[in-house]
Coordinates of C-alpha atoms and ligand atoms in Angstrom, one line a residue:
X1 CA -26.1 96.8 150.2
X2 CA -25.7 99.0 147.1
X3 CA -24.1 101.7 147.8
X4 CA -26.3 104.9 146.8
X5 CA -23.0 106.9 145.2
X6 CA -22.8 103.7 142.8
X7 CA -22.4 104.9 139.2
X8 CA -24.9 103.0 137.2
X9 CA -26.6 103.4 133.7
X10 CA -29.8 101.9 133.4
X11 CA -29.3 99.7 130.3
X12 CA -31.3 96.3 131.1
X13 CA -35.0 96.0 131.2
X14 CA -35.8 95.1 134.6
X15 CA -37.4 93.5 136.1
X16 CA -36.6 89.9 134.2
X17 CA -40.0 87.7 134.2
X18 CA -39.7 85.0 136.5
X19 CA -42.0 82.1 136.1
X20 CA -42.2 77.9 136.7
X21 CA -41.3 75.2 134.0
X22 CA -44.0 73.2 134.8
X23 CA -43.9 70.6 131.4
X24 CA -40.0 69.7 131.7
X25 CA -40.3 69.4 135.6
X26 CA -43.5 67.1 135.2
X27 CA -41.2 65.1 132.5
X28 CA -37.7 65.0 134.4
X29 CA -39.9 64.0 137.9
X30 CA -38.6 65.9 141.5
X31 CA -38.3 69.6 142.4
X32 CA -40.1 72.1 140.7
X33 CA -38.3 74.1 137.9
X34 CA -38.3 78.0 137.6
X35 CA -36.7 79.9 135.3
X36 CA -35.2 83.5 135.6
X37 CA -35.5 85.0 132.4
X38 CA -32.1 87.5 132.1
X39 CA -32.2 86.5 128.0
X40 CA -35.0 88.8 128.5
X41 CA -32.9 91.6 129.9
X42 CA -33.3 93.4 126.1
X43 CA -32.9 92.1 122.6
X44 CA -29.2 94.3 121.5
X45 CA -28.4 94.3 124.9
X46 CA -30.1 90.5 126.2
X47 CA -28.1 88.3 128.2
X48 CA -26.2 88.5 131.8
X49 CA -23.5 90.7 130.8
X50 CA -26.0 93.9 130.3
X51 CA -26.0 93.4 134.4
X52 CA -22.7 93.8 134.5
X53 CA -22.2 96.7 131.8
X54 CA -24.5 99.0 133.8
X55 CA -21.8 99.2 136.6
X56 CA -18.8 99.1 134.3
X57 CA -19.8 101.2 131.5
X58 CA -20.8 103.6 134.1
X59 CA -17.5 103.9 136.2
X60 CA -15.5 104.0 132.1
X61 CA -18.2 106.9 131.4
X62 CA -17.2 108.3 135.2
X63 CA -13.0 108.3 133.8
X64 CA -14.3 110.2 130.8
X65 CA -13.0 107.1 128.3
X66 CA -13.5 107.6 124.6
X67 CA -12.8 103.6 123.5
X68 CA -14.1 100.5 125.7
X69 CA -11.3 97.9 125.1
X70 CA -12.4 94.0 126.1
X71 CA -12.2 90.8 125.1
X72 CA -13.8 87.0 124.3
X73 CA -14.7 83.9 122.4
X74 CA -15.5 84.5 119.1
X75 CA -19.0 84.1 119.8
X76 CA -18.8 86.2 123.0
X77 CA -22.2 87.5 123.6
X78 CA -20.1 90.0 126.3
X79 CA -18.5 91.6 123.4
X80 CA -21.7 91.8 121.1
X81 CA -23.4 93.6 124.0
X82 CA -20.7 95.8 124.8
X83 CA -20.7 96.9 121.2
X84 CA -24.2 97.6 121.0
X85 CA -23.5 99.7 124.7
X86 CA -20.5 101.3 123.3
X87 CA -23.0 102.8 120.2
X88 CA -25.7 103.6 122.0
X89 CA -23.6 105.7 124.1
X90 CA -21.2 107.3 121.2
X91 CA -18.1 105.7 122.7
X92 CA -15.8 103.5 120.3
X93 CA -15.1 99.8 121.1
X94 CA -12.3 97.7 120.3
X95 CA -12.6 93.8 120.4
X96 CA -10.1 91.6 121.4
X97 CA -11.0 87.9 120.0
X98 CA -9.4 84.4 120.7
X99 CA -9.0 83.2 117.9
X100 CA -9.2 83.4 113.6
X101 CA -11.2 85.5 112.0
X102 CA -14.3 83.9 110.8
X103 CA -14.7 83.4 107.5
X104 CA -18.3 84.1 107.6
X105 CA -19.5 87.0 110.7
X106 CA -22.1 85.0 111.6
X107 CA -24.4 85.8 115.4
X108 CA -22.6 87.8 117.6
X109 CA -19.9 88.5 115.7
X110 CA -22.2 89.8 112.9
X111 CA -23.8 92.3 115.4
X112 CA -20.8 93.4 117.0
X113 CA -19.4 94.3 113.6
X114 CA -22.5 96.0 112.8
X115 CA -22.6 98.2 115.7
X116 CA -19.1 99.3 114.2
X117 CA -16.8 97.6 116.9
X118 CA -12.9 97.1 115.8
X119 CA -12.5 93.3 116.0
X120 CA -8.4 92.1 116.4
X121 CA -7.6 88.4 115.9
X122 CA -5.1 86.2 118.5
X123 CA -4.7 82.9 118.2
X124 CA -5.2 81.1 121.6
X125 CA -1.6 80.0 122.0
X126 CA -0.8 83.9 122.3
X127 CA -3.4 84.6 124.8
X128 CA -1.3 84.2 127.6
X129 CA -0.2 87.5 126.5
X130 CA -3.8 89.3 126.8
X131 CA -2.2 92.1 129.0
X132 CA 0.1 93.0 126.3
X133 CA -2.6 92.9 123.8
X134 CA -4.8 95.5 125.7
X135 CA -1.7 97.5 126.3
X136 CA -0.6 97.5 122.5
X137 CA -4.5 99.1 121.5
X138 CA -4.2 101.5 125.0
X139 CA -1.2 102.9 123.4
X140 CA -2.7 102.8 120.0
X141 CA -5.6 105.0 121.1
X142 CA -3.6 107.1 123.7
X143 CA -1.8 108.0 120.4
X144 CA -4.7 109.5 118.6
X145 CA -5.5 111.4 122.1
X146 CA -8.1 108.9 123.6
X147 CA -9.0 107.5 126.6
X148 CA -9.3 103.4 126.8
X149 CA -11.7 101.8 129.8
X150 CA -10.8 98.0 130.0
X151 CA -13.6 95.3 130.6
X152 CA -11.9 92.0 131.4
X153 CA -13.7 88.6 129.8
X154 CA -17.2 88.7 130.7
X155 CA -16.8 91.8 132.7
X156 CA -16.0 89.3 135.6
X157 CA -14.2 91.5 138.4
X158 CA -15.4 93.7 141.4
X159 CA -17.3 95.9 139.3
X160 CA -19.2 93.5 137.7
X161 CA -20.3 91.5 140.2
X162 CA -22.6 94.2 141.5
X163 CA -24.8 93.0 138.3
X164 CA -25.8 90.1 139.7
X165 CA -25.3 91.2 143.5
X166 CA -28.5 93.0 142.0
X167 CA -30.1 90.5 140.8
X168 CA -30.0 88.2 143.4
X169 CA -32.2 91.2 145.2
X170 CA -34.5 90.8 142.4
X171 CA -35.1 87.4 142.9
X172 CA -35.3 87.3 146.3
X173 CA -38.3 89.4 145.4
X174 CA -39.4 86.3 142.9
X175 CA -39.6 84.0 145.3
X176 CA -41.3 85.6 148.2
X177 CA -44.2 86.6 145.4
X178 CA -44.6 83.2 144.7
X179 CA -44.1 81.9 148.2
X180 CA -41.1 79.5 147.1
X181 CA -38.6 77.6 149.7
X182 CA -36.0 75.3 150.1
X183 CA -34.8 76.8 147.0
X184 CA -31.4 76.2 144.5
X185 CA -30.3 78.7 142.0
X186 CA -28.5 77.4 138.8
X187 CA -26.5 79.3 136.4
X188 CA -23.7 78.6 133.9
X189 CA -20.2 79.9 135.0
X190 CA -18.2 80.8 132.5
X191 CA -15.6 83.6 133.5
X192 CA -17.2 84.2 137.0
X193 CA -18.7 87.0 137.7
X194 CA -22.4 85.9 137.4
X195 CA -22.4 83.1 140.0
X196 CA -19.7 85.0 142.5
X197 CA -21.8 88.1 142.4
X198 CA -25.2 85.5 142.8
X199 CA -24.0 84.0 145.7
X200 CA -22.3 87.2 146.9
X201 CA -26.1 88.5 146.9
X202 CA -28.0 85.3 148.1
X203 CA -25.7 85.5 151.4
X204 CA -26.6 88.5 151.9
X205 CA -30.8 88.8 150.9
X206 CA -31.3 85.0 151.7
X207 CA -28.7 83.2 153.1
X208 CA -31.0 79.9 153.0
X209 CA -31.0 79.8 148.7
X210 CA -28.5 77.3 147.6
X211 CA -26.4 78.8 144.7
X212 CA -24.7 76.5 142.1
X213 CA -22.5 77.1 138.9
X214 CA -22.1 75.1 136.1
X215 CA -18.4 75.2 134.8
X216 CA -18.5 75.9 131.0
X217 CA -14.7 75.6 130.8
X218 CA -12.2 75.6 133.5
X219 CA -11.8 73.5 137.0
X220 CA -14.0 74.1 140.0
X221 CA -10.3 74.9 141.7
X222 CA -10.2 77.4 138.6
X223 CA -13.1 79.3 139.6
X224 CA -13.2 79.0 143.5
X225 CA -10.0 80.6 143.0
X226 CA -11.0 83.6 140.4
X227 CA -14.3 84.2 142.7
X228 CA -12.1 84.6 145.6
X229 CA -10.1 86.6 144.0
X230 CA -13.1 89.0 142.5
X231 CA -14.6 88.9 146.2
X232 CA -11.5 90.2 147.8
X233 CA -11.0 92.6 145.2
X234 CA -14.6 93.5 145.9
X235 CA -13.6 94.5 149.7
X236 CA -11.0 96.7 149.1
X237 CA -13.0 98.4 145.6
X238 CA -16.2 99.1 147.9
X239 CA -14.5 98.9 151.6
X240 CA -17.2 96.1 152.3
X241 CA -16.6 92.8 153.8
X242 CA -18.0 89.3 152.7
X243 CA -21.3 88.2 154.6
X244 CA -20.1 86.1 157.3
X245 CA -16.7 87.2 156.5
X246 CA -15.8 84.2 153.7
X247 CA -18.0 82.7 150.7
X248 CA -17.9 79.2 149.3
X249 CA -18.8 78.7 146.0
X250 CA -20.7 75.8 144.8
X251 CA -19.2 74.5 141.7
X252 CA -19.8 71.5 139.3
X253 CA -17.3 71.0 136.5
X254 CA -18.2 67.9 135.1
X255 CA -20.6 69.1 132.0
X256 CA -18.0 70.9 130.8
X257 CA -17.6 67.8 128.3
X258 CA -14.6 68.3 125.6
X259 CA -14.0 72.1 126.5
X260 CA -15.3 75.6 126.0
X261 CA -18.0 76.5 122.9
X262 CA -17.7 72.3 122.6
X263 CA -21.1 70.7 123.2
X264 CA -21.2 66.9 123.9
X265 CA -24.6 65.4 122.4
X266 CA -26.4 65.7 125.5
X267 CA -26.3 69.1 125.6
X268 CA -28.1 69.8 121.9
X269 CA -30.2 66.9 123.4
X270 CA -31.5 68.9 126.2
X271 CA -32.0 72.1 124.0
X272 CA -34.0 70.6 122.1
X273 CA -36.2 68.7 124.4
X274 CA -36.4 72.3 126.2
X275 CA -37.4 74.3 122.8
X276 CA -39.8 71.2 122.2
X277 CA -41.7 71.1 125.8
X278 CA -41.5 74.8 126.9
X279 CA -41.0 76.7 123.5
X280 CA -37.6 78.5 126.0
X281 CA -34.3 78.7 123.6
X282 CA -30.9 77.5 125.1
X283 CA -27.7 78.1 123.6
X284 CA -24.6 75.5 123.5
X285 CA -22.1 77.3 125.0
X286 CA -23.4 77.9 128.5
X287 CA -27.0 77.4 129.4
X288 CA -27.0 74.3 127.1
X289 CA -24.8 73.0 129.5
X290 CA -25.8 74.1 132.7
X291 CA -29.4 73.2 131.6
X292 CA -27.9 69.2 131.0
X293 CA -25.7 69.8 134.4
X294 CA -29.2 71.0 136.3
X295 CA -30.9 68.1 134.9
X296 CA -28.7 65.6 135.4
X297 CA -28.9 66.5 139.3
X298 CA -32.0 66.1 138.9
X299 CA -32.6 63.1 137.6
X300 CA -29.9 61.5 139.6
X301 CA -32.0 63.0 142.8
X302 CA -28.9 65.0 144.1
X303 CA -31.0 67.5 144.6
X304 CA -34.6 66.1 146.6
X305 CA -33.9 68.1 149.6
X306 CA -35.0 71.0 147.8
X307 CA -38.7 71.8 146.6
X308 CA -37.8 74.2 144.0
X309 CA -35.1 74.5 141.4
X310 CA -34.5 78.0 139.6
X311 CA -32.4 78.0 136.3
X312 CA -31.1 81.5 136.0
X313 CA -31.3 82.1 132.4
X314 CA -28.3 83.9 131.3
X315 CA -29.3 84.3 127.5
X316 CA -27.2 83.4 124.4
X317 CA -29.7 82.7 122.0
X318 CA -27.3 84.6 118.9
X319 CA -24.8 82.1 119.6
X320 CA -27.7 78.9 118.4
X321 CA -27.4 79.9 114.6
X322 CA -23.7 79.5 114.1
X323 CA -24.4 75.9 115.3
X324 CA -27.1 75.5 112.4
X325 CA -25.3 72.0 111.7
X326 CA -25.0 70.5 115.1
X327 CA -28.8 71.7 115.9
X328 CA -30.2 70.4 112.5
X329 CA -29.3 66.9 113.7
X330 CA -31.4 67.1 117.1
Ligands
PLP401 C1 -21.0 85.0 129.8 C2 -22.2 84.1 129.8 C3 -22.4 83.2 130.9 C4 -21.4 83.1 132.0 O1 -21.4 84.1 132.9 P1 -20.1 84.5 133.6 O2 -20.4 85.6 134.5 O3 -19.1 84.9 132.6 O4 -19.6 83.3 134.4 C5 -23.5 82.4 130.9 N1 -24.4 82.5 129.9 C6 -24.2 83.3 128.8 C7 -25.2 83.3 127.8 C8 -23.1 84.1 128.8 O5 -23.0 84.9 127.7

């Protein structure tokens, strides 16, 4: 399904280890748990947006770009890695945040800003105007004679969701190795791209493998909506059509508790119980959540038609220490 003229950088260390939970599964009771370890995709570079970044950096190296211009939370692991990309590679990087500047630089926001990246403040009441921020530092850098690529938020679009188209291939691979069926994948969705380009991939390699998302922030009508839209876009980018000709997405939105980077008790509850019995790190803004969603299924028995239950691990694990408070307490 990858088409061979794809521009790609290798960035990610892949394979990601794949391997069963056996201690929280034999506490929580039903399906098996497996765990797909894309925190392991590097240590600069860890998380699912390295994925992503192979396919976008690649097509901004392609337009001959000089700055990578995106965007995020203030603890967004997608700008810390496209930071770190953006020096590896001798390009500049500009950082659009939602939000104040810290006080402290503290995780992600400490490595971005070591790996030299220009950080800009908005407030989220002006973030309906992102466009107009990304054009401002376009015209800025056009100015000084350079080139600007933009990434959108957690380099969710066409582009990106080859990343995980990808790495649904590679898990396919997973579980035939280990002989699993009647499998459901589980990953935190938090602009998109990860679970669109997941089930995009699992339609196509193994239509039988339930996919599910965990909403981190918006509505499930939020992000059927944006994974349609990425999909389609998807068609006409790559002149491909959808598997089937239409994808559902399986979304749950009701662990999202009091909104995004906000963790209900629960969810330091569960990484903790999941540092404690498997010695695996979670953080509190997505697979903390997903993690408490997953389980919760579990437990309730929503999901005893399947015999295996894979948590796709989508990293974070800078984004624990700013939450040295809330953790402390667990
Ligand atoms: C960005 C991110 C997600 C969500 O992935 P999307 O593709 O943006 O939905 C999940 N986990 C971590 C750790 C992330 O940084």
């Amino acid at each position: 399904m990858l088409p061979a003229s794809l521009p790609r950088i290798h960035l990610a260390q892949l394979p990601t280890p794949f391997y069963p939970l056996d201690r929280i599964s034999e506490h929580v009771g039903g399906p098996r748990i497996w765990v797909k370890r894309d925190d392991l995709s590097g240590f600069e570079l860890s998380g699912n947006k390295v994925r992503k970044l192979e396919f976008a950096v690649a097509e901004a190296l392609q337009h001959k770009a000089d700055v990578l211009i995106t965007c995020g939370g203030i603890q967004s692991n997608h700008c810390r890695a496209t930071a770190l990309i953006a020096a590896r590679l001798g390009l500049q990087c500009h950082l659009v945040f939602r939000g104040t500047e810290p006080d402290i630089k503290d995780g992600n926001t400490l490595l971005a800003s070591l790996a030299g990246a220009q950080c800009s403040y908005y407030p989220a009441t002006s973030w309906g105007r992102l466009k107009e921020h990304f054009l401002f530092w376009k015209a800025h850098y056009a100015a000084q004679g350079l080139s600007t690529y933009e990434i959108p938020t957690g380099a969710s679009n066409a582009v990106g969701l080859w990343g995980y188209v990808n790495a649904a291939s590679e898990l396919v691979s997973d579980l035939q190795m280990h002989g699993l069926d009647a499998c459901l994948v589980c990953c935190a969705t938090g602009s998109g791209g990860t679970h669109a380009g997941l089930a995009l991939g699992m339609a196509e390699f193994a239509p039988d493998v339930a996919v599910k998302g965990y909403a981190v922030c918006d509505s499930a009508a939020y992000f059927q909506e944006k994974g349609a839209e990425d999909l389609d876009a998807w068609c006409v980018k790559y002149g491909l059509s959808l598997p089937g000709n239409s994808l559902e997405l399986d979304i749950d939105d009701r662990y999202i508790g009091r909104g995004y980077g906000i963790a209900d008790p629960g969810v330091y509850e569960t990484i903790g119980l999941v540092a404690r019995l498997e010695g695996l790190l979670l953080d509190p803004v997505y697979t903390g959540k997903a993690f408490f969603g997953m389980l919760d299924g579990i437990r309730s028995g929503r999901f005893d038609r399947f015999k295996n239950v894979v948590f796709m691990h989508t990293g974070g694990a800078f984004g624990l220490f700013p939450e040295r408070d809330a953790l402390t307490l667990v």
